[in-house]
Coordinates of C-alpha atoms and ligand atoms in Angstrom, one line a residue:
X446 CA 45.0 -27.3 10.4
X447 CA 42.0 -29.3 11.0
X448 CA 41.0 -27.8 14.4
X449 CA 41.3 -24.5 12.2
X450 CA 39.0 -25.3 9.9
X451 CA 37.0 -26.7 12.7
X452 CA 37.2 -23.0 14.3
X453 CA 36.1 -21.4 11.3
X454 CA 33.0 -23.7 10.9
X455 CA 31.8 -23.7 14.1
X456 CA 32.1 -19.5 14.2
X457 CA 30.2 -19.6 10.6
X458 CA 27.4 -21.4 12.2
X459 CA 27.4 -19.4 15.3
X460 CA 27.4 -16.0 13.1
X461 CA 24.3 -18.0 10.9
X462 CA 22.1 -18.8 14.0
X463 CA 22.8 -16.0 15.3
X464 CA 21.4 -13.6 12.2
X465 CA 18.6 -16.0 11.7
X466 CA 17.3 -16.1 15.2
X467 CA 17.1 -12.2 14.3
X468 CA 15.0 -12.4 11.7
X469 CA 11.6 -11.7 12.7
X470 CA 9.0 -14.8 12.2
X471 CA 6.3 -12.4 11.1
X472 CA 6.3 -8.5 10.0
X473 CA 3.4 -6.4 9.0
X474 CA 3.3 -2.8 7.4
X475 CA 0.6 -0.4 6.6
X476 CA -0.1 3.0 5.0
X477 CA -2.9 5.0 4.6
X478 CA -1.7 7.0 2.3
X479 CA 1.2 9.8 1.2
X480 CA 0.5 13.4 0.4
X481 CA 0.4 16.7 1.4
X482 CA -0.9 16.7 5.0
X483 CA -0.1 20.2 6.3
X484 CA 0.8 19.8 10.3
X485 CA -1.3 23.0 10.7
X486 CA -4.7 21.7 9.1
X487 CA -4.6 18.5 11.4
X488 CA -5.8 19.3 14.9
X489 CA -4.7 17.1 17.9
X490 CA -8.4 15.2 17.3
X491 CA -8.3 14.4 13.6
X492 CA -4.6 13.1 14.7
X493 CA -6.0 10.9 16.9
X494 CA -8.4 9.1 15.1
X495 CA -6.3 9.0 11.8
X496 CA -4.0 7.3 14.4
X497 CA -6.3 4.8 15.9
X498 CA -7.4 3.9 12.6
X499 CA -3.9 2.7 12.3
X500 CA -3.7 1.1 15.1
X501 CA -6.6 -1.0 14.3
X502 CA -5.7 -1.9 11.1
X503 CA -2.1 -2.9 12.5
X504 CA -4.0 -5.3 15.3
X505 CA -5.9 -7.0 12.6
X506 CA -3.0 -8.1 10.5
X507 CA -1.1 -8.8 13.7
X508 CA -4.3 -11.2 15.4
X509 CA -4.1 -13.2 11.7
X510 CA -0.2 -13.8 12.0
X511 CA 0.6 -14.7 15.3
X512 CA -1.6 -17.4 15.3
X513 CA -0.1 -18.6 12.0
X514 CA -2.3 -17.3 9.6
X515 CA -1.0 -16.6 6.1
X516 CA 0.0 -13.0 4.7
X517 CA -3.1 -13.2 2.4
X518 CA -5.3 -12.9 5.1
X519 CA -3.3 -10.6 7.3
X520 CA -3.3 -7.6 4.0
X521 CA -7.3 -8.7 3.9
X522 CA -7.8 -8.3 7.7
X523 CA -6.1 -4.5 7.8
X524 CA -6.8 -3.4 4.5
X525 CA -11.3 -4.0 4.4
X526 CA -10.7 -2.4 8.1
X527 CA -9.4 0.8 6.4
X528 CA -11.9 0.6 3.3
X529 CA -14.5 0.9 6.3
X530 CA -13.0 3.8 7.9
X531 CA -14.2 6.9 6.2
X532 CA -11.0 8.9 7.0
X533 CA -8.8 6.8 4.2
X534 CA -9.1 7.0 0.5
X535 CA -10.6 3.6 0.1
X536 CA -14.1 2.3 0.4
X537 CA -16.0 4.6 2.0
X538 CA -14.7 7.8 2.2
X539 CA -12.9 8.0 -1.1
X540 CA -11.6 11.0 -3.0
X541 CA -14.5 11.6 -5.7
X542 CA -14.4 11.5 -9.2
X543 CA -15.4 14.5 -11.4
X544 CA -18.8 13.3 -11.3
X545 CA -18.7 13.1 -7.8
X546 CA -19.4 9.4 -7.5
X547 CA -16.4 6.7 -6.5
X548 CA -15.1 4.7 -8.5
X549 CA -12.6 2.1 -6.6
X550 CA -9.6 0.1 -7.5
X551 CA -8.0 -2.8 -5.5
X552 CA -5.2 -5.7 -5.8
X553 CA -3.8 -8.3 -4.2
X554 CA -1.1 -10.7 -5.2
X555 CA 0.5 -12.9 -3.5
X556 CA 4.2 -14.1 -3.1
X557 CA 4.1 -17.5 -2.4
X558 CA 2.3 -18.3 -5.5
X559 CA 3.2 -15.7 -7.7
X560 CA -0.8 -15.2 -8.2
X561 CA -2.7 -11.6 -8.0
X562 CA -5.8 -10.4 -8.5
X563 CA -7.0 -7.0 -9.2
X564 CA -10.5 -4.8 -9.8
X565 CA -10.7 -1.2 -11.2
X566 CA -13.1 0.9 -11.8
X567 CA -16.1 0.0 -9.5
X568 CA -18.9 1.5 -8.1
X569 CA -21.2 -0.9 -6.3
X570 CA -18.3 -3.2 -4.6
X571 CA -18.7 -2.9 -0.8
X572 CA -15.0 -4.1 0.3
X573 CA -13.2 -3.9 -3.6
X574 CA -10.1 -5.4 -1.5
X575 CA -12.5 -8.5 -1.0
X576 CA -13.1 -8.8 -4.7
X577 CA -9.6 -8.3 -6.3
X578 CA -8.8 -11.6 -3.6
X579 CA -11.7 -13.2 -5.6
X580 CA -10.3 -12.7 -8.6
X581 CA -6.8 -14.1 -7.7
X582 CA -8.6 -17.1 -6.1
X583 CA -11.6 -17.9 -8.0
X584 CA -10.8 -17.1 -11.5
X585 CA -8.5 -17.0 -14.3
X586 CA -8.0 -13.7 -14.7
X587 CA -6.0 -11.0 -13.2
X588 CA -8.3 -7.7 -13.6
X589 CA -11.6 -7.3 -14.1
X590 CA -12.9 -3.6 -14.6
X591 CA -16.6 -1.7 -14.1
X592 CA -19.8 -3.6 -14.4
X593 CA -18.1 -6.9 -15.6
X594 CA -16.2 -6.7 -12.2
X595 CA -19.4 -5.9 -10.2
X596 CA -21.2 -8.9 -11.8
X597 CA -18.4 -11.3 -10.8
X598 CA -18.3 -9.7 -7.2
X599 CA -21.9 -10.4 -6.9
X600 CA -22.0 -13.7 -8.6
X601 CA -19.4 -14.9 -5.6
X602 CA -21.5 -13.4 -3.2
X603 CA -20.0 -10.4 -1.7
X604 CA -21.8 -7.5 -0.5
X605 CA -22.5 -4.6 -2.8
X606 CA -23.7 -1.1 -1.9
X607 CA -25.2 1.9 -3.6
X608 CA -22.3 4.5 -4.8
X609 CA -23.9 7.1 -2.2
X610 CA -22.6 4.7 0.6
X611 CA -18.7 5.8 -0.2
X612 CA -19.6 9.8 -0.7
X613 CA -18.5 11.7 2.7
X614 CA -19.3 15.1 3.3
X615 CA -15.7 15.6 3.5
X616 CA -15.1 13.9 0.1
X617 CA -17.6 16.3 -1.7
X618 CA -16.5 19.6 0.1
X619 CA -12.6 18.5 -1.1
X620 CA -13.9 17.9 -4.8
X621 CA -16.1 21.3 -4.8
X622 CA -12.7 23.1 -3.6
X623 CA -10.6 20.8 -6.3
X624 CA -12.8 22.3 -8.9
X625 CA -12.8 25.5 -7.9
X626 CA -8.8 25.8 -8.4
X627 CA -9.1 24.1 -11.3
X628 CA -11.1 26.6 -12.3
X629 CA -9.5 29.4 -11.2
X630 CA -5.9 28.4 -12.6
X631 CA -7.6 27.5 -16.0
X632 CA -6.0 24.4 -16.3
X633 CA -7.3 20.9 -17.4
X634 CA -8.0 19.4 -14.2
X635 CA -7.2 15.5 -15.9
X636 CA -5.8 13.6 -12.8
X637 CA -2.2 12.8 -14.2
X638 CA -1.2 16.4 -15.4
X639 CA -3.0 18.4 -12.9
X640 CA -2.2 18.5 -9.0
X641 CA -3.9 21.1 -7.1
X642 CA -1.7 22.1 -4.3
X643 CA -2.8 20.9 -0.5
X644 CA -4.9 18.2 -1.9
X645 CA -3.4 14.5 -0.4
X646 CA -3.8 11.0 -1.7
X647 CA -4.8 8.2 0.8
X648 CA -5.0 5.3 -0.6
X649 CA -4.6 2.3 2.1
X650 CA -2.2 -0.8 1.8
X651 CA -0.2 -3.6 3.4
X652 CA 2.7 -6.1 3.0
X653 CA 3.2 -9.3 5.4
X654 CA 5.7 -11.6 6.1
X655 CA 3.9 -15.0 7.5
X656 CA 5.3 -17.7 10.1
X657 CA 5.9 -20.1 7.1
X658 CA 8.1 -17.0 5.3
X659 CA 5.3 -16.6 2.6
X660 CA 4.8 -12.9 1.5
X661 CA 1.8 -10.8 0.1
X662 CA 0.7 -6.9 -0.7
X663 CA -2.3 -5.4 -0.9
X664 CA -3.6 -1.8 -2.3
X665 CA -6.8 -0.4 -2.3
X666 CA -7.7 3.5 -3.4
X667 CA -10.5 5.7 -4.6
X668 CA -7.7 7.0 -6.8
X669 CA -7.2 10.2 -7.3
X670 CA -9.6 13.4 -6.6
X671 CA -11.6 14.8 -10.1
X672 CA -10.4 12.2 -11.6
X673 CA -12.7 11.3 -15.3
X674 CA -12.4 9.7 -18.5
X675 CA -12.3 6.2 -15.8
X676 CA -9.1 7.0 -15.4
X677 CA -7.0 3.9 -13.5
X678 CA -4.3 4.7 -11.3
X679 CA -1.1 2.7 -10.0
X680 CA -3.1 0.7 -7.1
X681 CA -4.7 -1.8 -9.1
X682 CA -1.8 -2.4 -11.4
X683 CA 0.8 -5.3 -10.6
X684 CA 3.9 -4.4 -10.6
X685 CA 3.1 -0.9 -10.4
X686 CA 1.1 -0.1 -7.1
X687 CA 1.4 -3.9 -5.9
X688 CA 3.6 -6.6 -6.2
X689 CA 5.0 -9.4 -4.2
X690 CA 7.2 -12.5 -4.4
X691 CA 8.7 -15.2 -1.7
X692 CA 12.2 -14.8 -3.4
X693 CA 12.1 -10.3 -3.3
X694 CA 9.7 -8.5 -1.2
X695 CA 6.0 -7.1 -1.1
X696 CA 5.8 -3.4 -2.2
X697 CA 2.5 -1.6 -2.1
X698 CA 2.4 1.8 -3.4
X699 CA 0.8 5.3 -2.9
X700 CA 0.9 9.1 -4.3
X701 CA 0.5 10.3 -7.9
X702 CA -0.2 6.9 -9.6
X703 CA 0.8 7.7 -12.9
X704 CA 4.3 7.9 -12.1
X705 CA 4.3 4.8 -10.2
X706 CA 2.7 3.3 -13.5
X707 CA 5.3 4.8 -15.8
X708 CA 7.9 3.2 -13.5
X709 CA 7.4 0.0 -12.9
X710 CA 7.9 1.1 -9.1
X711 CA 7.0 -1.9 -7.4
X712 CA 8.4 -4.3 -9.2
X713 CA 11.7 -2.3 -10.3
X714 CA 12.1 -2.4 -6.1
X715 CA 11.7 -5.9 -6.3
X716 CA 13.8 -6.7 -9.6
X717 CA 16.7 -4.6 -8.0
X718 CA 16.9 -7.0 -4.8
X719 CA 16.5 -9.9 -7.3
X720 CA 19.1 -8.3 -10.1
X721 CA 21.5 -5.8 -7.8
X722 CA 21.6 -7.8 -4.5
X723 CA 20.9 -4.2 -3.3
X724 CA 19.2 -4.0 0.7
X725 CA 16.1 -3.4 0.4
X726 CA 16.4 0.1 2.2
X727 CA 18.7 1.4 -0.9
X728 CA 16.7 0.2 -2.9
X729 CA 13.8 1.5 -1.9
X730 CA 15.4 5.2 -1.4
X731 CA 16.3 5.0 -4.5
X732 CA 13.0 4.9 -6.2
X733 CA 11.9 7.2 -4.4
X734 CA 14.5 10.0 -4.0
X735 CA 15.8 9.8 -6.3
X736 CA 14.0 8.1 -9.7
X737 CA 11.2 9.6 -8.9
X738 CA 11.6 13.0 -7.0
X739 CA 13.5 14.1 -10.0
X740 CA 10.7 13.6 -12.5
X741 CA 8.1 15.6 -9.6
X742 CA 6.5 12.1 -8.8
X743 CA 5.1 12.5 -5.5
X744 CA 4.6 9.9 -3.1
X745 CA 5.8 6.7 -1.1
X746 CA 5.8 2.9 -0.6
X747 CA 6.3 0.4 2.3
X748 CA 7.8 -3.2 1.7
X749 CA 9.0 -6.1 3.4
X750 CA 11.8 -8.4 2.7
X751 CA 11.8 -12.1 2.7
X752 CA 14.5 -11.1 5.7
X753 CA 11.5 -9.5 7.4
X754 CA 13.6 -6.3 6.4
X755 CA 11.2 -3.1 6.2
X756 CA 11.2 0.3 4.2
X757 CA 9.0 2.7 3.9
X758 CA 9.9 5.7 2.3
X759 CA 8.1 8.6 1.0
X760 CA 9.0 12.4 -0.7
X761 CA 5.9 13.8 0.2
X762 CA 4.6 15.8 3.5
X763 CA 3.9 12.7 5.1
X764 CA 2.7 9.2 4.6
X765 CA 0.4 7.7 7.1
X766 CA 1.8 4.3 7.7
X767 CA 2.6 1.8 10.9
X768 CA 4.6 -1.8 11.1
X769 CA 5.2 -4.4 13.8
X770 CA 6.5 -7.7 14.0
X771 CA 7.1 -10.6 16.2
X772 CA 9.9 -9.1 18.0
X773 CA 7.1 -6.8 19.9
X774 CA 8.7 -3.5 17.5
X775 CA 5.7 -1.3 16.6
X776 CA 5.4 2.1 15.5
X777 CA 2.7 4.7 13.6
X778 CA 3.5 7.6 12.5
X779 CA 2.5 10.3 10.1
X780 CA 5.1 12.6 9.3
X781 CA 9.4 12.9 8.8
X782 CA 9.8 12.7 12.8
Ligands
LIG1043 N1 -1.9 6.0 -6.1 C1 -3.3 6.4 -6.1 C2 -3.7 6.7 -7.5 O1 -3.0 7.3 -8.3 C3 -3.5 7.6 -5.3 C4 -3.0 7.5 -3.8 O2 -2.0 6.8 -3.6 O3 -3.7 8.0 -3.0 O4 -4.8 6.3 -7.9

């Protein structure tokens, strides 16, 4: 009897080594955004580069983790890499508002202390990734919106710009075509109500698992194209477009950011792990399949685990988005396939 019970312990630690030496001792995932991106309107060049932006965004986050850096810093590294790249709805190159300035939103939060930090609304704010950190690490607050935001950004020292530094060419030509459907179809072109077909999102985001198992999320978005009134999508939201803790996952968000607000989405994904002991794949599909495809909210979301499990799902054409982890597994990709 005893050398059974022996057995049985010795093959209950075998099985436990065995599925924790699987779990990877970092993981990072990326998007660059969900939305309708036709295969025929992207030639083999525009692929390319979208792709390479990836790529680069991927390397930073990996370069902070492998040498033991914390998740903070890896969703800082990728994410101010795709705010400069002028193909992604962040930073420069952002979808345009009605007026056809920018107007950014940005958060962070982070799972190891439950703290997050987020900016909406701004127009001067360089890298507004940068400032919804600040926010979570110098100051008391959670979000800061518009001028009051910009003051604080400066006050800490980070770089500001003139508005006419995000406005691409591209950007304006979209948000001249936006208008003219809007125009054409007669209806109210308020973001939230009103999605002109063909028109994607792009916001940019990631989600990190560290060496020391500490988690984070990041999301940072022009929002959405003609958007006025200062409307505030999902991205800046916690719980909504980010959210992150040690015990769940880190979720960050994109696509049609009033639905992700009206549902809770990234903290309902990480209250089901907490509440339903569901994986976090089911979970995940859930959301999105099925909660939110059947109200016509369009869009996706990557996550990690505290497993170093990943999802990223998304009911839209595509979703730009890449992850790797420790266990040399990488991938990019933009479409189903
Ligand atoms: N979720 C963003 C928003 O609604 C848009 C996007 O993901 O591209 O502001």
């Amino acid at each position: 009897m005893r050398f059974f019970y022996f057995l049985i312990t010795l093959l209950l630690t075998m099985a436990a080594t065995l599925i924790w030496q699987d779990k990877p001792e970092y993981v990072f995932a990326i998007h660059g955004g969900a939305g309708a991106m036709s295969r025929d309107k992207m030639t083999p060049e525009l692929e390319a580069q979208y792709r390479a932006g990836l790529e680069e965004a991927l390397s930073a986050g990996e370069t902070v983790l492998k040498s033991g850096g914390s998740a903070e810093d890896a969703v800082i590294a990728a994410i101010t890499l795709l705010e400069d790249n002028p193909l992604f709805n962040a930073g420069k190159g952002a979808v345009l508002t009605n007026a056809g300035t920018a107007e950014l939103d940005a958060s962070i939060m982070s799972g190891r202390t439950g703290l997050a930090g987020a900016i909406a609304g701004v127009k001067t704010i360089r890298n507004p990734i940068l400032a919804a950190r600040l926010v979570m690490d110098s100051s008391e607050h959670v979000m800061l919106t518009g001028k009051g935001a910009e003051t604080f950004a400066s006050s800490h020292g980070l770089k500001t710009v003139k508005n006419s530094y995000f406005i691409t060419p591209q950007r304006q030509e979209q948000l001249r075509k936006v208008k003219e459907e809007e125009k054409a179809s007669g209806k109210h072109a308020d973001a939230g109500q009103y999605d002109p077909s063909g028109k994607k999102f792009g916001t940019v985001g990631a989600v990190a698992l560290d060496r020391n198992g500490n988690l984070a999320a990041g999301t940072s978005t022009g929002g959405m194209t003609n958007k006025r009134y200062g409307r505030v999508g999902d991205a800046p939201i916690i719980g909504a477009g980010t959210y992150a803790n040690n015990n769940t996952c880190a979720v960050s968000c994109t696509g049609h950011g009033e639905y992700f607000i009206r549902n809770v989405v990234a903290y309902d994904l990480a209250a089901m792990l907490e509440y339903t002991g569901k994986t976090l794949e089911d979970a995940a599909n859930q959301i999105i399949f099925k909660k939110l495809k059947t109200i016509g909210g369009e869009g996706g979301l990557i996550a990690v685990d505290k497993q170093g499990n990943v999802a990223m799902p998304f009911n839209s054409e595509g979703m730009y988005r890449g992850y790797l982890n420790s266990k040399g597994e990488r991938m990019v990709a933009i479409y189903k396939d």
